[in-house]
Amino acid sequence: MTRLWDRGEPLDRIVLEYTAGEDHLLDDRLVAYDVRASAAHAAMLHASGFLSSDDLAALGTTLARIGADHAAGAWRVSLEEEDCHTAIENRLVEACGEAGSRIHLGRSRNDQVLAALRLWLKDALETLAGAAGAAADALDGLAAAQGSLPMPGYTHLQRAMPSSVALWAGGFAAELRDDAAGLRAARRRADRNPLGSAAGYGVPVLELDRGHTTASLGFSEPHVPVTAVQLSRGKAEAGALFEAALLGQDLGRLAAELCLFATAEFGFVRLPPELTTGSSMLPQKRNPDLFELARGRSGEAAAALFEVLAVTAKLPSGYHRDLQLVKKALFRGMDGVLATARLMAHAVPLVRFDGPRMAAALDDDLRLAERAYRLVQESGVPFREAYRRVRRDEEA
Ligand code: ARG
C-alpha cells in the first residue's frame, strides 16, 4: 500500500500529478520534523495506554533510522506516496509491522502537517532572525572600520545634511535588528500544538493527552478548540512572511543604495572584483549584479505573503486541500529572504567607501541648518528668524 487512503482502486496518474504536484519534493524538508512529531505522538499513545513499551521502542528506533537515512540522502518522498507523512508511515509499517500500523491512532495528516510545519517554522524564524542579525553585525563592522568618514545625508535624493558612514550603516543595522525582533515575535502563532485535533474535530472515544505532545515537542500550549486548528493554517505562515517581507525590503533598500553609491556619478563606494560581474561586450564594465538581484528579489516574501492570503481567504472552516499550497509559498518566501540576508552579511564587509569622493560632495550648504541652530543658541532669535537670516546671507 502506498497511499494511506488507498482502496485498491485504479489511480489516475494525471490527477495524482496535479494533486500531489511538487508537494512530495517540498515535503523533503519536513521529514525531520514529522519524524520528531511522530515520535512524540507514539510516546503519547504509550503514556495513554494504547501502545506497548516494546512497540514504542521499535517505533522510536525505526523513526530515528528513517530520519537519519533521509538526512543521508538514502531515500526521498516519492510522488506515489504524496507526502512525507505517508512516506514515513509506509517505512514504519515496512520495518515494524504491526507496531507501525498502530501509530496513526488518534491523528490525521491534517494535524500532522501542521505539527511538522510549525516545528519547521519555529526553526526557520530563528535561522532568518540570526541571518538578519549577522547582516546587522556586518554593518557594525563597516561602521567600526570606516564609520568616521563623512558623507552627505540625502532627502529626496538631494544632498541635505552632513552624515557619516557610521550613521548610514547604523541606521540599516538598527532596522535589520528590528526585523529580527519581528521575526522572533512571529513565533507565537507557530507555538501552539495542533496534534490531537486530528482531522479537525478531535479524537472520539479515546482519552488522549494533548498536553503530552505539547510538552515533548516544546509547544507552549495545545491549540484549542480543535476546530480552530485548521482555521489557523496559513496564519503563522502569513505572520512569518510579513516579517520576512519587512526584512526583504530593508535588505533590498540597502542593496539599492549600494548600487547607487557604486555608480561613477556617485562614486561613494568601490566594490572589489569578487563582488562584481563583467559584461560580454563592454570590456570596462564592473557591474554590481549581486546587489541588483538582492534589490530585485526584495519583494519575494511579500509576493509569497500575498499568495498565502489569496489561498486562505474565503475558505470555509475545516481542512481543504487548497491549504497544501500555503507550503510552497512559505518555503519560497522564507528561502529568498534568507539567501539575500546571507549574501549581504558576506558582501557588506568587502565594500570600501571613498573618503575623498564623499568629502568632495559635502558642499557648504549642507551646514546651513547647523548655522541657523548656532545663531539661535548664540543670540536667542526665534528659529524662523535664524532660518531667514541664514538663507538671506546665502543668497547674497
Ligand atoms: N500534503 C497535505 C497538506 O499539505 C497533507 C494533508 C493531507 N490531508 C488530506 N486530507 N488530504 O495539506
mmCIF file of C-alpha atoms and ligand atoms in Angstrom:
data_model
loop_
_atom_site.group_PDB
_atom_site.id
_atom_site.type_symbol
_atom_site.label_atom_id
_atom_site.label_comp_id
_atom_site.label_asym_id
_atom_site.label_seq_id
_atom_site.Cartn_x
_atom_site.Cartn_y
_atom_site.Cartn_z
ATOM 1 C CA MET A 1 0.000 0.000 0.000
ATOM 2 C CA THR A 2 1.439 3.362 -0.975
ATOM 3 C CA ARG A 3 -1.180 5.967 -0.088
ATOM 4 C CA LEU A 4 -2.702 5.769 3.379
ATOM 5 C CA TRP A 5 -6.226 6.029 1.976
ATOM 6 C CA ASP A 6 -5.701 3.507 -0.851
ATOM 7 C CA ARG A 7 -8.724 1.304 -1.554
ATOM 8 C CA GLY A 8 -7.099 -0.661 -4.350
ATOM 9 C CA GLU A 9 -8.983 1.347 -6.934
ATOM 10 C CA PRO A 10 -7.155 2.384 -10.102
ATOM 11 C CA LEU A 11 -5.145 5.545 -9.781
ATOM 12 C CA ASP A 12 -5.406 8.352 -12.283
ATOM 13 C CA ARG A 13 -1.838 9.438 -12.930
ATOM 14 C CA ILE A 14 -2.836 12.844 -14.258
ATOM 15 C CA VAL A 15 -4.887 13.512 -11.144
ATOM 16 C CA LEU A 16 -2.076 12.349 -8.859
ATOM 17 C CA GLU A 17 0.425 14.578 -10.629
ATOM 18 C CA TYR A 18 -1.903 17.520 -10.194
ATOM 19 C CA THR A 19 -2.927 16.872 -6.579
ATOM 20 C CA ALA A 20 0.436 15.816 -5.193
ATOM 21 C CA GLY A 21 2.147 18.267 -7.521
ATOM 22 C CA GLU A 22 5.553 19.138 -6.142
ATOM 23 C CA ASP A 23 4.338 18.571 -2.598
ATOM 24 C CA HIS A 24 6.436 15.427 -2.232
ATOM 25 C CA LEU A 25 9.554 17.433 -3.139
ATOM 26 C CA LEU A 26 8.679 20.249 -0.740
ATOM 27 C CA ASP A 27 7.975 17.697 1.978
ATOM 28 C CA ASP A 28 11.592 16.562 1.966
ATOM 29 C CA ARG A 29 12.338 19.402 4.310
ATOM 30 C CA LEU A 30 9.514 18.390 6.652
ATOM 31 C CA VAL A 31 10.709 14.802 7.074
ATOM 32 C CA ALA A 32 12.904 15.512 10.098
ATOM 33 C CA TYR A 33 10.038 17.415 11.754
ATOM 34 C CA ASP A 34 7.429 14.754 11.029
ATOM 35 C CA VAL A 35 9.825 12.178 12.480
ATOM 36 C CA ARG A 36 10.028 14.246 15.685
ATOM 37 C CA ALA A 37 6.270 14.748 15.849
ATOM 38 C CA SER A 38 5.619 11.063 15.115
ATOM 39 C CA ALA A 39 7.961 10.003 17.923
ATOM 40 C CA ALA A 40 6.156 12.387 20.292
ATOM 41 C CA HIS A 41 2.776 11.061 19.167
ATOM 42 C CA ALA A 42 3.933 7.459 19.734
ATOM 43 C CA ALA A 43 5.197 8.350 23.226
ATOM 44 C CA MET A 44 1.807 9.938 23.995
ATOM 45 C CA LEU A 45 -0.023 6.803 22.770
ATOM 46 C CA HIS A 46 2.175 4.745 25.071
ATOM 47 C CA ALA A 47 1.580 7.048 28.033
ATOM 48 C CA SER A 48 -2.169 6.878 27.359
ATOM 49 C CA GLY A 49 -2.083 3.071 27.284
ATOM 50 C CA PHE A 50 -2.519 2.478 23.540
ATOM 51 C CA LEU A 51 0.963 1.275 22.681
ATOM 52 C CA SER A 52 3.142 -1.305 24.460
ATOM 53 C CA SER A 53 6.643 -0.472 25.630
ATOM 54 C CA ASP A 54 8.075 -2.859 23.029
ATOM 55 C CA ASP A 55 6.104 -1.232 20.236
ATOM 56 C CA LEU A 56 7.154 2.225 21.396
ATOM 57 C CA ALA A 57 10.802 1.173 21.493
ATOM 58 C CA ALA A 58 10.561 -0.339 17.993
ATOM 59 C CA LEU A 59 8.856 2.778 16.619
ATOM 60 C CA GLY A 60 11.375 5.094 18.300
ATOM 61 C CA THR A 61 14.414 3.290 16.923
ATOM 62 C CA THR A 62 12.918 2.963 13.464
ATOM 63 C CA LEU A 63 11.817 6.599 13.302
ATOM 64 C CA ALA A 64 15.338 7.680 14.229
ATOM 65 C CA ARG A 65 16.766 5.476 11.491
ATOM 66 C CA ILE A 66 14.224 6.715 8.929
ATOM 67 C CA GLY A 67 15.197 10.286 9.768
ATOM 68 C CA ALA A 68 18.921 9.582 9.643
ATOM 69 C CA ASP A 69 18.616 7.727 6.330
ATOM 70 C CA HIS A 70 16.688 10.598 4.856
ATOM 71 C CA ALA A 71 19.247 13.122 6.073
ATOM 72 C CA ALA A 72 21.959 10.977 4.465
ATOM 73 C CA GLY A 73 20.082 11.043 1.159
ATOM 74 C CA ALA A 74 19.165 7.334 1.239
ATOM 75 C CA TRP A 75 15.515 7.971 0.382
ATOM 76 C CA ARG A 76 13.188 10.718 -0.840
ATOM 77 C CA VAL A 77 9.427 11.185 -0.660
ATOM 78 C CA SER A 78 8.014 9.821 -3.922
ATOM 79 C CA LEU A 79 5.146 11.197 -5.968
ATOM 80 C CA GLU A 80 3.176 7.968 -5.399
ATOM 81 C CA GLU A 81 3.408 8.487 -1.641
ATOM 82 C CA GLU A 82 2.032 12.056 -1.962
ATOM 83 C CA ASP A 83 3.672 13.444 1.159
ATOM 84 C CA CYS A 84 6.207 12.904 3.938
ATOM 85 C CA HIS A 85 3.566 11.685 6.395
ATOM 86 C CA THR A 86 2.674 8.789 4.121
ATOM 87 C CA ALA A 87 6.306 8.072 3.255
ATOM 88 C CA ILE A 88 7.305 7.838 6.914
ATOM 89 C CA GLU A 89 4.344 5.694 7.922
ATOM 90 C CA ASN A 90 4.955 3.334 4.981
ATOM 91 C CA ARG A 91 8.521 2.849 6.121
ATOM 92 C CA LEU A 92 7.444 2.313 9.724
ATOM 93 C CA VAL A 93 4.979 -0.389 8.714
ATOM 94 C CA GLU A 94 7.560 -1.993 6.460
ATOM 95 C CA ALA A 95 10.153 -2.111 9.257
ATOM 96 C CA CYS A 96 7.993 -2.662 12.370
ATOM 97 C CA GLY A 97 4.969 -4.494 11.013
ATOM 98 C CA GLU A 98 2.030 -4.248 13.380
ATOM 99 C CA ALA A 99 3.673 -1.675 15.654
ATOM 100 C CA GLY A 100 3.963 0.573 12.590
ATOM 101 C CA SER A 101 0.293 0.256 11.838
ATOM 102 C CA ARG A 102 -0.594 1.339 15.386
ATOM 103 C CA ILE A 103 0.938 4.815 15.116
ATOM 104 C CA HIS A 104 -1.847 6.515 13.172
ATOM 105 C CA LEU A 105 -4.314 6.105 16.060
ATOM 106 C CA GLY A 106 -5.707 9.495 17.036
ATOM 107 C CA ARG A 107 -4.073 11.539 14.315
ATOM 108 C CA SER A 108 -4.654 12.605 10.743
ATOM 109 C CA ARG A 109 -2.382 14.045 8.130
ATOM 110 C CA ASN A 110 -4.329 17.245 8.685
ATOM 111 C CA ASP A 111 -2.894 17.793 12.169
ATOM 112 C CA GLN A 112 0.362 16.060 11.277
ATOM 113 C CA VAL A 113 1.221 18.505 8.525
ATOM 114 C CA LEU A 114 0.526 21.436 10.825
ATOM 115 C CA ALA A 115 2.714 19.989 13.559
ATOM 116 C CA ALA A 116 5.619 19.467 11.155
ATOM 117 C CA LEU A 117 5.164 22.886 9.554
ATOM 118 C CA ARG A 118 5.049 24.688 12.894
ATOM 119 C CA LEU A 119 8.173 22.950 14.136
ATOM 120 C CA TRP A 120 9.859 23.852 10.831
ATOM 121 C CA LEU A 121 8.639 27.426 11.060
ATOM 122 C CA LYS A 122 9.935 27.943 14.586
ATOM 123 C CA ASP A 123 13.412 26.888 13.408
ATOM 124 C CA ALA A 124 13.136 28.886 10.193
ATOM 125 C CA LEU A 125 12.196 32.070 12.060
ATOM 126 C CA GLU A 126 15.197 31.690 14.340
ATOM 127 C CA THR A 127 17.503 30.998 11.381
ATOM 128 C CA LEU A 128 16.241 34.020 9.468
ATOM 129 C CA ALA A 129 16.422 36.269 12.536
ATOM 130 C CA GLY A 130 20.010 35.065 13.032
ATOM 131 C CA ALA A 131 20.855 35.881 9.413
ATOM 132 C CA ALA A 132 19.336 39.362 9.782
ATOM 133 C CA GLY A 133 21.466 39.788 12.915
ATOM 134 C CA ALA A 134 24.580 38.676 11.013
ATOM 135 C CA ALA A 135 23.883 41.243 8.277
ATOM 136 C CA ALA A 136 23.479 43.887 11.012
ATOM 137 C CA ASP A 137 26.791 42.772 12.556
ATOM 138 C CA ALA A 138 28.443 43.169 9.147
ATOM 139 C CA LEU A 139 27.153 46.769 9.005
ATOM 140 C CA ASP A 140 28.506 47.361 12.529
ATOM 141 C CA GLY A 141 31.862 46.113 11.275
ATOM 142 C CA LEU A 142 31.694 48.556 8.387
ATOM 143 C CA ALA A 143 30.875 51.364 10.825
ATOM 144 C CA ALA A 144 33.763 50.388 13.086
ATOM 145 C CA ALA A 145 36.257 50.297 10.210
ATOM 146 C CA GLN A 146 35.132 53.220 8.041
ATOM 147 C CA GLY A 147 32.460 54.922 10.143
ATOM 148 C CA SER A 148 34.315 58.185 10.751
ATOM 149 C CA LEU A 149 34.285 59.047 7.018
ATOM 150 C CA PRO A 150 31.886 61.962 6.475
ATOM 151 C CA MET A 151 29.297 61.657 3.713
ATOM 152 C CA PRO A 152 26.269 63.681 2.687
ATOM 153 C CA GLY A 153 22.894 62.633 4.049
ATOM 154 C CA TYR A 154 20.116 62.805 1.459
ATOM 155 C CA THR A 155 16.437 63.655 1.391
ATOM 156 C CA HIS A 156 14.607 63.389 -1.970
ATOM 157 C CA LEU A 157 17.986 62.108 -3.231
ATOM 158 C CA GLN A 158 19.219 65.712 -2.839
ATOM 159 C CA ARG A 159 22.101 66.494 -0.513
ATOM 160 C CA ALA A 160 20.603 67.569 2.812
ATOM 161 C CA MET A 161 22.943 67.467 5.810
ATOM 162 C CA PRO A 162 26.307 66.060 6.780
ATOM 163 C CA SER A 163 26.194 62.411 7.751
ATOM 164 C CA SER A 164 28.795 59.682 8.084
ATOM 165 C CA VAL A 165 29.381 56.088 7.146
ATOM 166 C CA ALA A 166 28.689 55.192 10.794
ATOM 167 C CA LEU A 167 25.285 56.896 10.726
ATOM 168 C CA TRP A 168 24.406 55.417 7.344
ATOM 169 C CA ALA A 169 25.395 51.865 8.312
ATOM 170 C CA GLY A 170 23.985 52.234 11.828
ATOM 171 C CA GLY A 171 20.518 53.065 10.505
ATOM 172 C CA PHE A 172 20.363 49.936 8.389
ATOM 173 C CA ALA A 173 21.845 47.793 11.180
ATOM 174 C CA ALA A 174 19.206 49.014 13.636
ATOM 175 C CA GLU A 175 16.373 48.268 11.213
ATOM 176 C CA LEU A 176 17.714 44.794 10.454
ATOM 177 C CA ARG A 177 17.771 44.094 14.202
ATOM 178 C CA ASP A 178 14.209 45.359 14.406
ATOM 179 C CA ASP A 179 13.309 42.898 11.628
ATOM 180 C CA ALA A 180 14.999 40.108 13.582
ATOM 181 C CA ALA A 181 12.905 41.005 16.639
ATOM 182 C CA GLY A 182 9.768 40.955 14.494
ATOM 183 C CA LEU A 183 10.642 37.513 13.143
ATOM 184 C CA ARG A 184 11.188 36.171 16.660
ATOM 185 C CA ALA A 185 7.857 37.652 17.772
ATOM 186 C CA ALA A 186 6.136 35.901 14.854
ATOM 187 C CA ARG A 187 6.830 32.577 16.520
ATOM 188 C CA ARG A 188 3.759 32.965 18.764
ATOM 189 C CA ARG A 189 1.286 31.608 16.212
ATOM 190 C CA ALA A 190 3.544 28.650 15.465
ATOM 191 C CA ASP A 191 3.885 27.808 19.116
ATOM 192 C CA ARG A 192 0.545 26.050 19.653
ATOM 193 C CA ASN A 193 0.293 22.288 19.364
ATOM 194 C CA PRO A 194 -2.082 21.125 16.615
ATOM 195 C CA LEU A 195 -1.691 17.421 17.469
ATOM 196 C CA GLY A 196 -4.844 15.910 18.914
ATOM 197 C CA SER A 197 -7.104 17.943 16.644
ATOM 198 C CA ALA A 198 -6.698 15.064 14.161
ATOM 199 C CA ALA A 199 -8.770 15.632 11.026
ATOM 200 C CA GLY A 200 -10.083 18.832 12.558
ATOM 201 C CA TYR A 201 -12.698 17.669 15.062
ATOM 202 C CA GLY A 202 -10.656 15.880 17.694
ATOM 203 C CA VAL A 203 -10.441 12.227 18.647
ATOM 204 C CA PRO A 204 -13.650 10.466 19.704
ATOM 205 C CA VAL A 205 -13.864 7.561 22.187
ATOM 206 C CA LEU A 206 -10.217 7.590 23.333
ATOM 207 C CA GLU A 207 -8.781 9.734 26.114
ATOM 208 C CA LEU A 208 -5.633 11.100 24.515
ATOM 209 C CA ASP A 209 -3.359 13.517 26.349
ATOM 210 C CA ARG A 210 -2.672 16.583 24.206
ATOM 211 C CA GLY A 211 -0.505 18.024 26.983
ATOM 212 C CA HIS A 212 1.939 15.166 26.500
ATOM 213 C CA THR A 213 2.874 16.023 22.900
ATOM 214 C CA THR A 214 2.692 19.741 23.735
ATOM 215 C CA ALA A 215 5.421 19.324 26.342
ATOM 216 C CA SER A 216 7.600 16.870 24.454
ATOM 217 C CA LEU A 217 7.603 18.949 21.250
ATOM 218 C CA GLY A 218 8.220 22.208 23.121
ATOM 219 C CA PHE A 219 4.976 23.932 22.138
ATOM 220 C CA SER A 220 3.730 26.478 24.639
ATOM 221 C CA GLU A 221 0.138 25.169 24.703
ATOM 222 C CA PRO A 222 -2.323 22.883 22.894
ATOM 223 C CA HIS A 223 -4.209 24.682 20.143
ATOM 224 C CA VAL A 224 -7.844 24.839 21.289
ATOM 225 C CA PRO A 225 -10.575 24.269 20.413
ATOM 226 C CA VAL A 226 -9.836 21.607 17.827
ATOM 227 C CA THR A 227 -11.874 23.479 15.225
ATOM 228 C CA ALA A 228 -9.510 26.471 15.469
ATOM 229 C CA VAL A 229 -6.576 24.458 14.189
ATOM 230 C CA GLN A 230 -7.477 24.190 10.502
ATOM 231 C CA LEU A 231 -8.859 27.734 10.542
ATOM 232 C CA SER A 232 -5.393 28.852 11.641
ATOM 233 C CA ARG A 233 -3.480 27.175 8.841
ATOM 234 C CA GLY A 234 -1.694 29.862 6.885
ATOM 235 C CA LYS A 235 -1.815 32.445 9.676
ATOM 236 C CA ALA A 236 1.500 31.603 11.333
ATOM 237 C CA GLU A 237 2.867 31.390 7.795
ATOM 238 C CA ALA A 238 1.422 34.781 6.845
ATOM 239 C CA GLY A 239 2.762 36.379 10.041
ATOM 240 C CA ALA A 240 6.220 34.980 9.375
ATOM 241 C CA LEU A 241 6.127 36.082 5.738
ATOM 242 C CA PHE A 242 5.038 39.581 6.731
ATOM 243 C CA GLU A 243 8.067 39.937 8.983
ATOM 244 C CA ALA A 244 10.248 38.348 6.302
ATOM 245 C CA ALA A 245 8.826 40.838 3.801
ATOM 246 C CA LEU A 246 9.934 43.749 6.001
ATOM 247 C CA LEU A 247 13.390 42.238 6.240
ATOM 248 C CA GLY A 248 13.437 41.669 2.476
ATOM 249 C CA GLN A 249 12.531 45.288 1.951
ATOM 250 C CA ASP A 250 15.262 46.602 4.256
ATOM 251 C CA LEU A 251 17.845 44.369 2.582
ATOM 252 C CA GLY A 252 16.595 45.490 -0.830
ATOM 253 C CA ARG A 253 16.880 49.156 0.113
ATOM 254 C CA LEU A 254 20.401 48.614 1.390
ATOM 255 C CA ALA A 255 21.271 46.857 -1.870
ATOM 256 C CA ALA A 256 19.619 49.589 -3.938
ATOM 257 C CA GLU A 257 21.669 52.272 -2.197
ATOM 258 C CA LEU A 258 24.899 50.357 -2.698
ATOM 259 C CA CYS A 259 24.084 50.133 -6.433
ATOM 260 C CA LEU A 260 23.623 53.880 -6.475
ATOM 261 C CA PHE A 261 26.772 54.586 -4.467
ATOM 262 C CA ALA A 262 28.774 52.327 -6.800
ATOM 263 C CA THR A 263 27.911 54.377 -9.908
ATOM 264 C CA ALA A 264 30.625 56.588 -11.429
ATOM 265 C CA GLU A 265 28.300 59.543 -10.769
ATOM 266 C CA PHE A 266 28.229 58.951 -7.001
ATOM 267 C CA GLY A 267 31.485 57.069 -6.682
ATOM 268 C CA PHE A 268 30.999 56.706 -2.919
ATOM 269 C CA VAL A 269 31.813 53.022 -2.773
ATOM 270 C CA ARG A 270 34.159 50.772 -4.631
ATOM 271 C CA LEU A 271 33.285 47.133 -4.987
ATOM 272 C CA PRO A 272 36.139 44.629 -5.055
ATOM 273 C CA PRO A 273 36.353 42.428 -8.178
ATOM 274 C CA GLU A 274 34.863 39.438 -6.356
ATOM 275 C CA LEU A 275 31.636 41.365 -5.804
ATOM 276 C CA THR A 276 31.225 42.417 -9.421
ATOM 277 C CA THR A 277 30.478 40.749 -12.728
ATOM 278 C CA GLY A 278 31.653 41.722 -16.203
ATOM 279 C CA SER A 279 29.970 42.472 -19.498
ATOM 280 C CA SER A 280 30.190 40.226 -22.563
ATOM 281 C CA MET A 281 30.530 43.251 -24.827
ATOM 282 C CA LEU A 282 31.908 46.146 -22.805
ATOM 283 C CA PRO A 283 35.367 45.299 -21.503
ATOM 284 C CA GLN A 284 35.475 48.114 -18.949
ATOM 285 C CA LYS A 285 32.302 47.085 -17.081
ATOM 286 C CA ARG A 286 32.188 46.016 -13.447
ATOM 287 C CA ASN A 287 28.573 45.535 -12.592
ATOM 288 C CA PRO A 288 27.026 45.214 -9.116
ATOM 289 C CA ASP A 289 24.785 42.287 -10.178
ATOM 290 C CA LEU A 290 24.609 40.803 -6.713
ATOM 291 C CA PHE A 291 23.151 43.974 -5.223
ATOM 292 C CA GLU A 292 20.810 44.362 -8.187
ATOM 293 C CA LEU A 293 19.496 40.843 -7.649
ATOM 294 C CA ALA A 294 19.166 41.484 -3.916
ATOM 295 C CA ARG A 295 17.140 44.576 -4.824
ATOM 296 C CA GLY A 296 15.100 42.680 -7.406
ATOM 297 C CA ARG A 297 14.346 39.809 -5.046
ATOM 298 C CA SER A 298 13.358 42.039 -2.142
ATOM 299 C CA GLY A 299 9.658 41.520 -2.907
ATOM 300 C CA GLU A 300 9.724 37.724 -2.840
ATOM 301 C CA ALA A 301 8.404 37.332 0.699
ATOM 302 C CA ALA A 302 5.742 39.986 0.122
ATOM 303 C CA ALA A 303 4.622 38.105 -3.001
ATOM 304 C CA ALA A 304 4.536 34.853 -1.032
ATOM 305 C CA LEU A 305 2.523 36.545 1.715
ATOM 306 C CA PHE A 306 0.009 37.678 -0.873
ATOM 307 C CA GLU A 307 -0.180 34.155 -2.252
ATOM 308 C CA VAL A 308 -0.854 32.671 1.202
ATOM 309 C CA LEU A 309 -3.580 35.205 1.895
ATOM 310 C CA ALA A 310 -5.124 34.520 -1.501
ATOM 311 C CA VAL A 311 -5.190 30.763 -0.842
ATOM 312 C CA THR A 312 -6.789 31.001 2.588
ATOM 313 C CA ALA A 313 -9.183 33.899 2.008
ATOM 314 C CA LYS A 314 -12.820 32.824 1.791
ATOM 315 C CA LEU A 315 -12.152 29.161 2.639
ATOM 316 C CA PRO A 316 -14.904 27.639 4.769
ATOM 317 C CA SER A 317 -13.739 26.061 8.038
ATOM 318 C CA GLY A 318 -12.164 22.611 8.268
ATOM 319 C CA TYR A 319 -9.422 21.137 6.104
ATOM 320 C CA HIS A 320 -9.311 21.788 2.361
ATOM 321 C CA ARG A 321 -6.630 20.599 0.004
ATOM 322 C CA ASP A 322 -6.107 24.227 -1.062
ATOM 323 C CA LEU A 323 -4.179 24.578 2.194
ATOM 324 C CA GLN A 324 -1.365 22.450 0.833
ATOM 325 C CA LEU A 325 -0.490 25.364 -1.474
ATOM 326 C CA VAL A 326 0.500 27.500 1.512
ATOM 327 C CA LYS A 327 3.586 25.360 1.961
ATOM 328 C CA LYS A 328 5.169 26.208 -1.369
ATOM 329 C CA ALA A 329 4.678 29.952 -0.925
ATOM 330 C CA LEU A 330 6.025 29.787 2.629
ATOM 331 C CA PHE A 331 9.218 27.969 1.676
ATOM 332 C CA ARG A 332 9.850 30.149 -1.369
ATOM 333 C CA GLY A 333 9.317 33.387 0.535
ATOM 334 C CA MET A 334 11.432 32.427 3.541
ATOM 335 C CA ASP A 335 14.213 30.930 1.385
ATOM 336 C CA GLY A 336 14.500 34.012 -0.787
ATOM 337 C CA VAL A 337 15.000 36.416 2.095
ATOM 338 C CA LEU A 338 17.377 34.068 3.871
ATOM 339 C CA ALA A 339 19.572 33.856 0.771
ATOM 340 C CA THR A 340 19.662 37.652 0.479
ATOM 341 C CA ALA A 341 20.396 38.182 4.183
ATOM 342 C CA ARG A 342 23.294 35.743 3.967
ATOM 343 C CA LEU A 343 24.580 37.389 0.808
ATOM 344 C CA MET A 344 24.530 40.830 2.440
ATOM 345 C CA ALA A 345 26.331 39.569 5.546
ATOM 346 C CA HIS A 346 29.013 38.217 3.217
ATOM 347 C CA ALA A 347 29.273 41.205 0.869
ATOM 348 C CA VAL A 348 28.957 44.232 3.173
ATOM 349 C CA PRO A 349 32.380 43.783 4.851
ATOM 350 C CA LEU A 350 34.017 43.905 1.400
ATOM 351 C CA VAL A 351 32.571 47.314 0.460
ATOM 352 C CA ARG A 352 35.066 50.212 0.536
ATOM 353 C CA PHE A 353 33.892 53.793 0.951
ATOM 354 C CA ASP A 354 35.810 56.508 -0.919
ATOM 355 C CA GLY A 355 36.564 59.238 1.657
ATOM 356 C CA PRO A 356 37.790 61.933 -0.779
ATOM 357 C CA ARG A 357 34.834 61.417 -3.167
ATOM 358 C CA MET A 358 32.370 61.773 -0.311
ATOM 359 C CA ALA A 359 34.203 64.780 1.151
ATOM 360 C CA ALA A 360 34.000 66.488 -2.252
ATOM 361 C CA ALA A 361 30.225 66.054 -2.193
ATOM 362 C CA LEU A 362 29.890 67.798 1.172
ATOM 363 C CA ASP A 363 29.345 71.373 -0.013
ATOM 364 C CA ASP A 364 28.891 74.234 2.396
ATOM 365 C CA ASP A 365 25.091 74.469 2.021
ATOM 366 C CA LEU A 366 24.823 71.206 3.912
ATOM 367 C CA ARG A 367 25.785 73.196 7.014
ATOM 368 C CA LEU A 368 23.100 75.902 6.709
ATOM 369 C CA ALA A 369 20.734 74.284 9.211
ATOM 370 C CA GLU A 370 23.668 73.949 11.577
ATOM 371 C CA ARG A 371 24.434 77.676 11.122
ATOM 372 C CA ALA A 372 20.838 78.596 11.913
ATOM 373 C CA TYR A 373 20.873 76.473 15.070
ATOM 374 C CA ARG A 374 24.110 78.155 16.147
ATOM 375 C CA LEU A 375 22.503 81.568 15.670
ATOM 376 C CA VAL A 376 19.566 80.532 17.868
ATOM 377 C CA GLN A 377 21.935 79.213 20.505
ATOM 378 C CA GLU A 378 24.149 82.304 20.492
ATOM 379 C CA SER A 379 21.643 85.137 20.098
ATOM 380 C CA GLY A 380 18.305 83.651 21.166
ATOM 381 C CA VAL A 381 16.460 84.659 17.950
ATOM 382 C CA PRO A 382 13.470 82.510 17.009
ATOM 383 C CA PHE A 383 14.382 79.647 14.707
ATOM 384 C CA ARG A 384 12.274 81.030 11.839
ATOM 385 C CA GLU A 385 14.196 84.313 12.001
ATOM 386 C CA ALA A 386 17.539 82.495 12.088
ATOM 387 C CA TYR A 387 16.439 80.397 9.110
ATOM 388 C CA ARG A 388 15.624 83.575 7.116
ATOM 389 C CA ARG A 389 18.893 85.268 8.006
ATOM 390 C CA VAL A 390 20.950 82.266 7.027
ATOM 391 C CA ARG A 391 19.109 81.967 3.721
ATOM 392 C CA ARG A 392 19.495 85.703 3.045
ATOM 393 C CA ASP A 393 23.248 85.527 3.730
ATOM 394 C CA GLU A 394 23.486 82.541 1.462
ATOM 395 C CA GLU A 395 21.636 84.235 -1.398
ATOM 396 C CA ALA A 396 23.619 87.464 -1.108
HETATM 397 N N1 ARG B 1 0.025 17.488 1.824
HETATM 398 C C1 ARG B 1 -1.144 17.785 2.578
HETATM 399 C C2 ARG B 1 -1.124 19.246 3.013
HETATM 400 O O1 ARG B 1 -0.100 19.843 2.998
HETATM 401 C C3 ARG B 1 -1.188 16.902 3.784
HETATM 402 C C4 ARG B 1 -2.541 16.760 4.369
HETATM 403 C C5 ARG B 1 -3.356 15.896 3.505
HETATM 404 N N2 ARG B 1 -4.655 15.730 4.054
HETATM 405 C C6 ARG B 1 -5.704 15.342 3.311
HETATM 406 N N3 ARG B 1 -6.841 15.255 3.904
HETATM 407 N N4 ARG B 1 -5.584 15.077 2.031
HETATM 408 O O2 ARG B 1 -2.151 19.800 3.322
#
